[in-house]
Structure formats: C-alpha cells, structure tokens
Coordinates of C-alpha atoms in Angstrom, one line a residue:
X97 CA 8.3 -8.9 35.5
X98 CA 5.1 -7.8 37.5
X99 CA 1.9 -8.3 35.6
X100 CA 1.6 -4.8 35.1
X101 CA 5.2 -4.7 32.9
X102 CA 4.3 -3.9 29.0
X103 CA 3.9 -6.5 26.9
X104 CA 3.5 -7.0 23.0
X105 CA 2.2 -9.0 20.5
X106 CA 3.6 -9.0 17.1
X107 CA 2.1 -11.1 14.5
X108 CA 4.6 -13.4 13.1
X109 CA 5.7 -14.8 9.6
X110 CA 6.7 -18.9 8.3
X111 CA 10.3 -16.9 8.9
X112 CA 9.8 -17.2 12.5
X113 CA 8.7 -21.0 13.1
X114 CA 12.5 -22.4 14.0
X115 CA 12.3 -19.9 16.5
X116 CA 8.7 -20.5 17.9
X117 CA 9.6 -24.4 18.2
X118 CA 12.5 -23.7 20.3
X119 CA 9.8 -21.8 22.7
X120 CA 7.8 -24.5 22.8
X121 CA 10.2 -27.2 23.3
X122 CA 11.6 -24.4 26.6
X123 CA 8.2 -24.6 27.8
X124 CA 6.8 -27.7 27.5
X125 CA 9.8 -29.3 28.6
X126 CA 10.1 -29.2 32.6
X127 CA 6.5 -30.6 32.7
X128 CA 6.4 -33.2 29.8
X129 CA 9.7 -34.5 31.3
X130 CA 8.2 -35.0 34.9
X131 CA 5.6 -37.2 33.4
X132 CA 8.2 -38.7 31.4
X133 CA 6.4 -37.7 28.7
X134 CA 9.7 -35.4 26.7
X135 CA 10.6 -36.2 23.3
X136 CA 12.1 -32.9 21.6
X137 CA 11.6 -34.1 17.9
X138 CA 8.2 -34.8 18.4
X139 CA 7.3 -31.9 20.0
X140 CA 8.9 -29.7 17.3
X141 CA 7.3 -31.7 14.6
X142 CA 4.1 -31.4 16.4
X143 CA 4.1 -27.8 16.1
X144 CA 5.6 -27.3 12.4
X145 CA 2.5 -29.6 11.4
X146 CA 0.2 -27.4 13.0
X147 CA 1.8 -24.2 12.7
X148 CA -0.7 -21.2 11.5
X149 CA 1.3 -17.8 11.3
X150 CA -2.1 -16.2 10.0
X151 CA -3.0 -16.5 14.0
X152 CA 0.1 -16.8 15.8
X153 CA 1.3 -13.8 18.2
X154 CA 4.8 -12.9 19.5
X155 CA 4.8 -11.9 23.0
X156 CA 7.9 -9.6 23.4
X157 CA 8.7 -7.6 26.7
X158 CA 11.6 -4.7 26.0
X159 CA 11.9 -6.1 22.5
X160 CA 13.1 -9.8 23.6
X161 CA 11.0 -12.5 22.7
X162 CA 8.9 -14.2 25.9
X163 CA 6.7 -16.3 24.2
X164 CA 4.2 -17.0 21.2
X165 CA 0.2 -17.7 21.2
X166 CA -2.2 -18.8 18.5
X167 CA -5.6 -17.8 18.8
X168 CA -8.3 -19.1 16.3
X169 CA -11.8 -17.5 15.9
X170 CA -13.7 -20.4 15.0
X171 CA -17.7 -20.0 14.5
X172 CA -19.0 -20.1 17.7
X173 CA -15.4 -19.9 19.7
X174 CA -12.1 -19.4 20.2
X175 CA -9.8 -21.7 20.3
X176 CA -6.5 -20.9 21.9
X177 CA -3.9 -23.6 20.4
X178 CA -0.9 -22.5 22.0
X179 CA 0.1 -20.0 24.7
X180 CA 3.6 -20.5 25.9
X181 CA 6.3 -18.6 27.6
X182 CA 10.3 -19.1 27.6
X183 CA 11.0 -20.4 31.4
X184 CA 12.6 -17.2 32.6
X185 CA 9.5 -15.4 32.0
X186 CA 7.3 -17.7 34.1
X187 CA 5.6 -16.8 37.5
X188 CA 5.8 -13.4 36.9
X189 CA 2.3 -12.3 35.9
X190 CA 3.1 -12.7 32.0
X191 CA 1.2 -15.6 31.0
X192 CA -2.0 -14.1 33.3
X193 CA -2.0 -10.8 32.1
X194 CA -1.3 -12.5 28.0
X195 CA -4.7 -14.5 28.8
X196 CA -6.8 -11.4 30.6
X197 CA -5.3 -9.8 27.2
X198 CA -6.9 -12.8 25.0
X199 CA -10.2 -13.4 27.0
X200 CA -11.1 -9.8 26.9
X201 CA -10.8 -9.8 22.8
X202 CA -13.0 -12.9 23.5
X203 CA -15.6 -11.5 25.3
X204 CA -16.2 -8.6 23.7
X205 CA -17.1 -11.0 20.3
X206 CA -19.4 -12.7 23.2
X207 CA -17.9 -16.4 22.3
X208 CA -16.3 -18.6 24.5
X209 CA -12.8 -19.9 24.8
X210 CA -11.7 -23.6 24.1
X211 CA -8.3 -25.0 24.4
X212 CA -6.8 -28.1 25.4
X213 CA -3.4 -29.4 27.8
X214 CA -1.7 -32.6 28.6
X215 CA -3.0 -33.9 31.5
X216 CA -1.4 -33.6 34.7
X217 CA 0.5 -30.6 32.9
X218 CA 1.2 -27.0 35.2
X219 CA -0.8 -25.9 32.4
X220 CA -4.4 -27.0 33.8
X221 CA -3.9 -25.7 36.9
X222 CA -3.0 -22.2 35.2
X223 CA -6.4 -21.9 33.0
X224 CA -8.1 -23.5 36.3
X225 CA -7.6 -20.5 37.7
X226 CA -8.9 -18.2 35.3
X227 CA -11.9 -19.5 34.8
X228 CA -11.9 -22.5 32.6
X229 CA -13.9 -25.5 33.3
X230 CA -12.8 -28.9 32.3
X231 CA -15.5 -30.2 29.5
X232 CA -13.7 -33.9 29.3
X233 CA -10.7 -35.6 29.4
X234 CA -9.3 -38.6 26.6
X235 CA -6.7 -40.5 28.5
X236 CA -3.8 -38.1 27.2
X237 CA -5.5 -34.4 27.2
X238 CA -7.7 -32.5 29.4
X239 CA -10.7 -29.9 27.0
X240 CA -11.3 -26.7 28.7
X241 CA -14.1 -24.2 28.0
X242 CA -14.1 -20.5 29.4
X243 CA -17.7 -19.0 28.9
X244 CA -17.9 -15.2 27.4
X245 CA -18.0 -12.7 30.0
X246 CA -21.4 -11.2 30.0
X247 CA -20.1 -7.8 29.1
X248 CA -22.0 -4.2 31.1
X249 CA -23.3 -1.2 28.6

C-alpha cells in the first residue's frame, strides 16, 4: 500500500467493538511486548471501558478492515484517543496519510491536536514526525500537542 492507495473511514456501531479490540491488541502488541509491557486482557478491557462508537472510524482499504481511530472534538481541541492499524498494513504510508486525513479536518476548525502514547512506544516516534511536540511525560505516557495549521485564504 503506497500512501497514495484509497482509503476509508466508516463510522462504526457497539456491534463492531469485539472486532476493534482484536485491532488493537494486533497493534499494540509487538511494542508493548518489547517493553514487557503485553497483557492481552488488559488491553482489551482497556478499550471496551473507553470505547465511544459516536467517534470511532473504520479505516478499510479494498473493503478489508486496516484499522480503527477515535477522534474527539473537545472545546478547544481534538483529542485523538486511538489510531491504530492491523500489522500488515504498517510502513506503508496508511497511518501518515489516516493522520494528514485527521489533522486537515483539524485545522480547518483552527484547534489543535492532543493525544497521548506509552512511552518508549514506535508510536511517539510516528506523531514526532508529523509535527507533534511532547507537552509532558508521567512515568508511563508521553502527552503530545500538534498546533492548528494556520490555514491561507
């Protein structure tokens, strides 16, 4: 998959959490177990407590699931909870052009995005690189901030 390849988001319903923890649990679980970190109830229980279908996407490529995000517009922000992709999908320009898809909806309210990643996770390094600045860190997670784009007329 090239960054350029069509993607889709599809919003989702409660019917498709079992799913969407199984994504998760793919994702997360390569890094969490480098740090030693893994623990697949947990991280499925994690996610069924904080589950919000109301603002969680599908990302399908030829009608096959790649991955899932949930993006909250929050008063002065966004806040994007989740953005994962199946393993197979990785390193191929997905996740980037999912994000360029996210932060342009973000910047043309003029707010700013906030999320949040384990530290030491390949996750950091991903939003490092497109623009988020670390705002603090809490002995477990790292708090990122991308500023709004200062959009052209």
């Amino acid at each position: 998959m090239s960054a350029q390849a069509a993607f889709v988001c599809l919003p989702v319903s409660p019917a498709d959490l079992e799913d969407l923890c199984e994504i998760r649990v793919q994702a997360m679980q390569p890094s969490l177990a480098r740090l030693g970190r893994f623990d697949d109830a947990r991280a499925r229980q994690r996610f069924r407590d904080q589950f919000q279908p109301a603002f969680t996407w599908l990302i399908s490529v030829n009608d096959t699931r790649a991955g899932f995000y949930c993006l909250i517009r929050q008063d002065k922000a966004f806040y994007l909870q989740n953005l994962y992709l199946l393993p197979a999908m990785s390193g191929q320009g997905l996740g980037s052009a999912v994000l360029q898809s996210i932060l342009a909806q973000a910047d043309s309210a003029g707010l700013p995005v906030h999320l949040e990643v384990l530290i030491e996770s390949d996750a950091a390094r991903f939003y490092e690189r497109h623009g988020f600045a670390k705002l603090r860190e809490d002995g477990v997670d790292l708090y990122y901030q991308r500023a709004a784009a200062v959009l052209q007329p």
